[in-house]
Amino acid sequence: MSLFPPIEKKRSGWQLFLMTVVGRSYPRVVGMQRERSWMFFDVFLPLLSVAAYVFVYRAIGAPEDYVGFVVVGGAMTAFWMNVLWSMSSQLYWEKEQGNLALYIISPAPMMAILLGMAVGGLFATLLRAIAIIAVGSLIFNVTYAVSSFWQLIAVFSLSMVALYGLGMMSASIFLLLSREAWHLANLAMEPVYLVSGMYFPVKNLGFWAAAAASVIPLTLGLDAMRQLVFASGPTLGFLSVETEIGILVILSVTFVTAARYLLAYVERLAVREGRLTENRR
Amino acid sequence: MKGAPMQKSVQKSVNLRSFLTASWLGWQIESNWTDPFLFATYSTIKPVAGAAILVLMYSIVTQGNFDSPVFAYLYLGNAFYQYVPAVLTGVSWTIIDDREHYRTLKYIYTAPVNIPFYLFGRAVAKFIVGTFGVVITIAAGVLFLNVPLDWSRVDWPLFLVALFLGVLMLALSGLILAGITLMTARHSYYIGDVVAGGLFLFTGAIFPLEVLPNWLRPIGYLLPITYWLELIRRSLVGAVAEAFPTFTALSNGDLLLILAASSLVFGIASIFIFRYCDHQARERGLIDQTTNY
């Protein structure tokens, strides 16, 4: 007597793709909610940084809108952390734990696995980001003046597509890495907070530095969101919201397409070089 | 053979041997994943970027008024605060690293090793990397941002004593976290970060305690790191530190006494807490648990 019921209808094509996406996003959404203390820490940790930067602004007499900039920036750090640790590094963790080889030998497409990680991670992180904004806004009395809800939704959605596309792309690069993966992910925190203007308007980096930083989708996404939700936002914006939306569209298409090709290439390379099961602790 | 007696005494002292061997091991783990150039770059980019965020925030609002005492206050506080997560997580993270990642904690426990000294030793590498960060941050501040640090006017004895006491106090605090980490499974990754993040907020590292709401300030006054950072600032840039009212009623000697006393209290507490947690972990069979988190 078999332990599992026989598979009567095997899925393939887009159905398999979709099932894989749902299957891989399931532990991200449901699994994370089962460990309630993680939810608390995921909200509490960014709030500590937010509070510290808010008090710095208050100590030097900054306009109150800057407090709001920090709260929104702090919420967006949750997405960057998720992309960095749960997307980019994920295939490295899977390799460390021995799951990667199982992914490769299953009929599920790797792109669907990455997409499932992205969708699940995005949903779970969205809940935390909303909590950070809600709690941060209440504690520090942040006032918002939303000029266009539709543009705000468009900017946020595009930022997320581009950001998680970047995550999928870098996940395939991390597939080739060993111990350095952890160090590189760790390195990509403060420098990215700096260049993407998490805690201050990115315009202040200067045009060329801000333009170079725009390759990170959070930079333009955050800048456009600040322009759309704060009264002083438009005067402190880097580019117009319409231009930033246009660039985010280009970044989204580029990163998702690149992720698809890069993944296929790196997977072949990793198979050829025997790196899929290596474990150099 | 002048080195032979010394080598013998090192071998005889379990504590010293545990500390030195763990220091060497920690350094290897910390640095041998890449070439020295990349390691040096990695060790400097993070702290410099962290400091640059604060510098830009300050510069945007004050139009680049780097001569204000507020700037020196937050810049130096932020620079030396790098020791806090480095030492705290250096000691406590070793438990996770050895138990979950390398899966060697049970072998360490069965070896003739003093565990607290082993943990302190493993933190040495992070302390050294943290020192790179502190030195580079301060050098950048002095060279490019007018941080008013006059080497001839630095109170070196006070600085060295405060630094030693502070690092000792941090290592002992890390031992408390290591004990808690021994008894926990899924939450351990957060402990060092949460504690370091919370202390960053409450110890007046980057803003004077007066900026905090009244009801939060007592937390800052209870924490030894608050006094440690004040002593470091006073020893380096006395005039700047005196520009803020938080501790004007206290002399350097008073602050040093508070820091020494609180370090002693932390030291005693950490030994008892770690012993208790260690005993509990053995009782519950947690020393070799792996949770894959």
PDB file of N, CA, C and O in Angstrom, chain A residues 171-204:
ATOM      1  N   ALA A 171      19.227  36.287  -7.567  1.00  0.00           N
ATOM      2  CA  ALA A 171      19.175  34.934  -6.995  1.00  0.00           C
ATOM      3  C   ALA A 171      19.963  33.969  -7.867  1.00  0.00           C
ATOM      4  O   ALA A 171      20.663  33.085  -7.373  1.00  0.00           O
ATOM      5  N   SER A 172      19.851  34.156  -9.182  1.00  0.00           N
ATOM      6  CA  SER A 172      20.571  33.242 -10.071  1.00  0.00           C
ATOM      7  C   SER A 172      22.082  33.473  -9.981  1.00  0.00           C
ATOM      8  O   SER A 172      22.868  32.536 -10.096  1.00  0.00           O
ATOM      9  N   ILE A 173      22.466  34.732  -9.755  1.00  0.00           N
ATOM     10  CA  ILE A 173      23.910  34.991  -9.605  1.00  0.00           C
ATOM     11  C   ILE A 173      24.407  34.380  -8.285  1.00  0.00           C
ATOM     12  O   ILE A 173      25.469  33.769  -8.223  1.00  0.00           O
ATOM     13  N   PHE A 174      23.592  34.528  -7.238  1.00  0.00           N
ATOM     14  CA  PHE A 174      23.968  33.984  -5.934  1.00  0.00           C
ATOM     15  C   PHE A 174      24.084  32.467  -5.970  1.00  0.00           C
ATOM     16  O   PHE A 174      24.740  31.867  -5.126  1.00  0.00           O
ATOM     17  N   LEU A 175      23.407  31.858  -6.949  1.00  0.00           N
ATOM     18  CA  LEU A 175      23.452  30.410  -7.095  1.00  0.00           C
ATOM     19  C   LEU A 175      24.890  29.916  -7.275  1.00  0.00           C
ATOM     20  O   LEU A 175      25.248  28.820  -6.854  1.00  0.00           O
ATOM     21  N   LEU A 176      25.695  30.763  -7.885  1.00  0.00           N
ATOM     22  CA  LEU A 176      27.080  30.385  -8.145  1.00  0.00           C
ATOM     23  C   LEU A 176      27.980  30.601  -6.937  1.00  0.00           C
ATOM     24  O   LEU A 176      29.097  30.115  -6.893  1.00  0.00           O
ATOM     25  N   LEU A 177      27.468  31.372  -5.968  1.00  0.00           N
ATOM     26  CA  LEU A 177      28.334  31.751  -4.848  1.00  0.00           C
ATOM     27  C   LEU A 177      28.313  30.698  -3.747  1.00  0.00           C
ATOM     28  O   LEU A 177      27.402  29.886  -3.660  1.00  0.00           O
ATOM     29  N   SER A 178      29.327  30.798  -2.915  1.00  0.00           N
ATOM     30  CA  SER A 178      29.368  29.914  -1.762  1.00  0.00           C
ATOM     31  C   SER A 178      29.297  30.764  -0.500  1.00  0.00           C
ATOM     32  O   SER A 178      28.374  31.557  -0.354  1.00  0.00           O
ATOM     33  N   ARG A 179      30.296  30.674   0.360  1.00  0.00           N
ATOM     34  CA  ARG A 179      30.230  31.410   1.619  1.00  0.00           C
ATOM     35  C   ARG A 179      30.121  32.911   1.431  1.00  0.00           C
ATOM     36  O   ARG A 179      29.587  33.629   2.260  1.00  0.00           O
ATOM     37  N   GLU A 180      30.650  33.408   0.280  1.00  0.00           N
ATOM     38  CA  GLU A 180      30.646  34.859   0.070  1.00  0.00           C
ATOM     39  C   GLU A 180      29.240  35.403  -0.113  1.00  0.00           C
ATOM     40  O   GLU A 180      29.026  36.613   0.004  1.00  0.00           O
ATOM     41  N   ALA A 181      28.256  34.528  -0.398  1.00  0.00           N
ATOM     42  CA  ALA A 181      26.879  34.992  -0.596  1.00  0.00           C
ATOM     43  C   ALA A 181      26.373  35.732   0.636  1.00  0.00           C
ATOM     44  O   ALA A 181      25.805  36.822   0.538  1.00  0.00           O
ATOM     45  N   TRP A 182      26.602  35.126   1.796  1.00  0.00           N
ATOM     46  CA  TRP A 182      26.130  35.743   3.037  1.00  0.00           C
ATOM     47  C   TRP A 182      26.784  37.106   3.236  1.00  0.00           C
ATOM     48  O   TRP A 182      26.133  38.081   3.574  1.00  0.00           O
ATOM     49  N   HIS A 183      28.080  37.168   2.995  1.00  0.00           N
ATOM     50  CA  HIS A 183      28.817  38.424   3.200  1.00  0.00           C
ATOM     51  C   HIS A 183      28.353  39.494   2.220  1.00  0.00           C
ATOM     52  O   HIS A 183      28.217  40.657   2.581  1.00  0.00           O
ATOM     53  N   LEU A 184      28.126  39.091   0.968  1.00  0.00           N
ATOM     54  CA  LEU A 184      27.701  40.076  -0.033  1.00  0.00           C
ATOM     55  C   LEU A 184      26.304  40.603   0.272  1.00  0.00           C
ATOM     56  O   LEU A 184      26.034  41.787   0.115  1.00  0.00           O
ATOM     57  N   ALA A 185      25.416  39.715   0.708  1.00  0.00           N
ATOM     58  CA  ALA A 185      24.075  40.168   1.063  1.00  0.00           C
ATOM     59  C   ALA A 185      24.150  41.131   2.246  1.00  0.00           C
ATOM     60  O   ALA A 185      23.473  42.170   2.279  1.00  0.00           O
ATOM     61  N   ASN A 186      25.002  40.792   3.192  1.00  0.00           N
ATOM     62  CA  ASN A 186      25.178  41.643   4.360  1.00  0.00           C
ATOM     63  C   ASN A 186      25.737  43.015   3.965  1.00  0.00           C
ATOM     64  O   ASN A 186      25.379  44.041   4.530  1.00  0.00           O
ATOM     65  N   LEU A 187      26.581  42.996   2.947  1.00  0.00           N
ATOM     66  CA  LEU A 187      27.206  44.247   2.479  1.00  0.00           C
ATOM     67  C   LEU A 187      26.201  45.156   1.779  1.00  0.00           C
ATOM     68  O   LEU A 187      26.357  46.369   1.776  1.00  0.00           O
ATOM     69  N   ALA A 188      25.176  44.544   1.182  1.00  0.00           N
ATOM     70  CA  ALA A 188      24.246  45.333   0.355  1.00  0.00           C
ATOM     71  C   ALA A 188      23.135  45.973   1.184  1.00  0.00           C
ATOM     72  O   ALA A 188      22.057  46.233   0.679  1.00  0.00           O
ATOM     73  N   MET A 189      23.391  46.235   2.444  1.00  0.00           N
ATOM     74  CA  MET A 189      22.344  46.876   3.256  1.00  0.00           C
ATOM     75  C   MET A 189      22.586  48.384   3.378  1.00  0.00           C
ATOM     76  O   MET A 189      21.964  49.162   2.669  1.00  0.00           O
ATOM     77  N   GLU A 190      23.493  48.778   4.259  1.00  0.00           N
ATOM     78  CA  GLU A 190      23.710  50.218   4.477  1.00  0.00           C
ATOM     79  C   GLU A 190      24.049  50.976   3.188  1.00  0.00           C
ATOM     80  O   GLU A 190      23.511  52.063   2.958  1.00  0.00           O
ATOM     81  N   PRO A 191      24.956  50.439   2.330  1.00  0.00           N
ATOM     82  CA  PRO A 191      25.249  51.185   1.100  1.00  0.00           C
ATOM     83  C   PRO A 191      24.002  51.412   0.237  1.00  0.00           C
ATOM     84  O   PRO A 191      23.847  52.487  -0.359  1.00  0.00           O
ATOM     85  N   VAL A 192      23.104  50.425   0.202  1.00  0.00           N
ATOM     86  CA  VAL A 192      21.880  50.603  -0.588  1.00  0.00           C
ATOM     87  C   VAL A 192      20.930  51.590   0.095  1.00  0.00           C
ATOM     88  O   VAL A 192      20.304  52.419  -0.573  1.00  0.00           O
ATOM     89  N   TYR A 193      20.863  51.530   1.420  1.00  0.00           N
ATOM     90  CA  TYR A 193      20.051  52.530   2.132  1.00  0.00           C
ATOM     91  C   TYR A 193      20.567  53.935   1.822  1.00  0.00           C
ATOM     92  O   TYR A 193      19.793  54.880   1.708  1.00  0.00           O
ATOM     93  N   LEU A 194      21.880  54.036   1.684  1.00  0.00           N
ATOM     94  CA  LEU A 194      22.486  55.343   1.402  1.00  0.00           C
ATOM     95  C   LEU A 194      22.139  55.814  -0.006  1.00  0.00           C
ATOM     96  O   LEU A 194      21.599  56.910  -0.181  1.00  0.00           O
ATOM     97  N   VAL A 195      22.437  54.994  -0.996  1.00  0.00           N
ATOM     98  CA  VAL A 195      22.294  55.495  -2.376  1.00  0.00           C
ATOM     99  C   VAL A 195      20.838  55.567  -2.834  1.00  0.00           C
ATOM    100  O   VAL A 195      20.521  56.325  -3.747  1.00  0.00           O
ATOM    101  N   SER A 196      19.969  54.783  -2.207  1.00  0.00           N
ATOM    102  CA  SER A 196      18.570  54.859  -2.648  1.00  0.00           C
ATOM    103  C   SER A 196      17.770  55.886  -1.846  1.00  0.00           C
ATOM    104  O   SER A 196      16.571  56.034  -2.051  1.00  0.00           O
ATOM    105  N   GLY A 197      18.438  56.606  -0.952  1.00  0.00           N
ATOM    106  CA  GLY A 197      17.763  57.687  -0.225  1.00  0.00           C
ATOM    107  C   GLY A 197      16.640  57.200   0.668  1.00  0.00           C
ATOM    108  O   GLY A 197      15.562  57.783   0.693  1.00  0.00           O
ATOM    109  N   MET A 198      16.904  56.130   1.409  1.00  0.00           N
ATOM    110  CA  MET A 198      15.866  55.586   2.293  1.00  0.00           C
ATOM    111  C   MET A 198      15.439  56.603   3.356  1.00  0.00           C
ATOM    112  O   MET A 198      14.295  56.614   3.776  1.00  0.00           O
ATOM    113  N   TYR A 199      16.396  57.407   3.820  1.00  0.00           N
ATOM    114  CA  TYR A 199      16.078  58.292   4.940  1.00  0.00           C
ATOM    115  C   TYR A 199      16.184  59.785   4.596  1.00  0.00           C
ATOM    116  O   TYR A 199      16.097  60.622   5.488  1.00  0.00           O
ATOM    117  N   PHE A 200      16.398  60.085   3.326  1.00  0.00           N
ATOM    118  CA  PHE A 200      16.466  61.500   2.902  1.00  0.00           C
ATOM    119  C   PHE A 200      16.136  61.547   1.413  1.00  0.00           C
ATOM    120  O   PHE A 200      16.224  60.522   0.720  1.00  0.00           O
ATOM    121  N   PRO A 201      15.740  62.726   0.889  1.00  0.00           N
ATOM    122  CA  PRO A 201      15.431  62.799  -0.541  1.00  0.00           C
ATOM    123  C   PRO A 201      16.679  62.505  -1.380  1.00  0.00           C
ATOM    124  O   PRO A 201      17.735  63.104  -1.161  1.00  0.00           O
ATOM    125  N   VAL A 202      16.539  61.598  -2.342  1.00  0.00           N
ATOM    126  CA  VAL A 202      17.696  61.136  -3.120  1.00  0.00           C
ATOM    127  C   VAL A 202      18.288  62.255  -3.984  1.00  0.00           C
ATOM    128  O   VAL A 202      19.465  62.209  -4.371  1.00  0.00           O
ATOM    129  N   LYS A 203      17.480  63.279  -4.229  1.00  0.00           N
ATOM    130  CA  LYS A 203      17.941  64.428  -5.015  1.00  0.00           C
ATOM    131  C   LYS A 203      19.219  65.031  -4.416  1.00  0.00           C
ATOM    132  O   LYS A 203      20.083  65.542  -5.137  1.00  0.00           O
ATOM    133  N   ASN A 204      19.344  64.917  -3.084  1.00  0.00           N
ATOM    134  CA  ASN A 204      20.491  65.525  -2.413  1.00  0.00           C
ATOM    135  C   ASN A 204      21.812  64.817  -2.676  1.00  0.00           C
ATOM    136  O   ASN A 204      22.881  65.325  -2.309  1.00  0.00           O
TER     137      ASN A 204
END
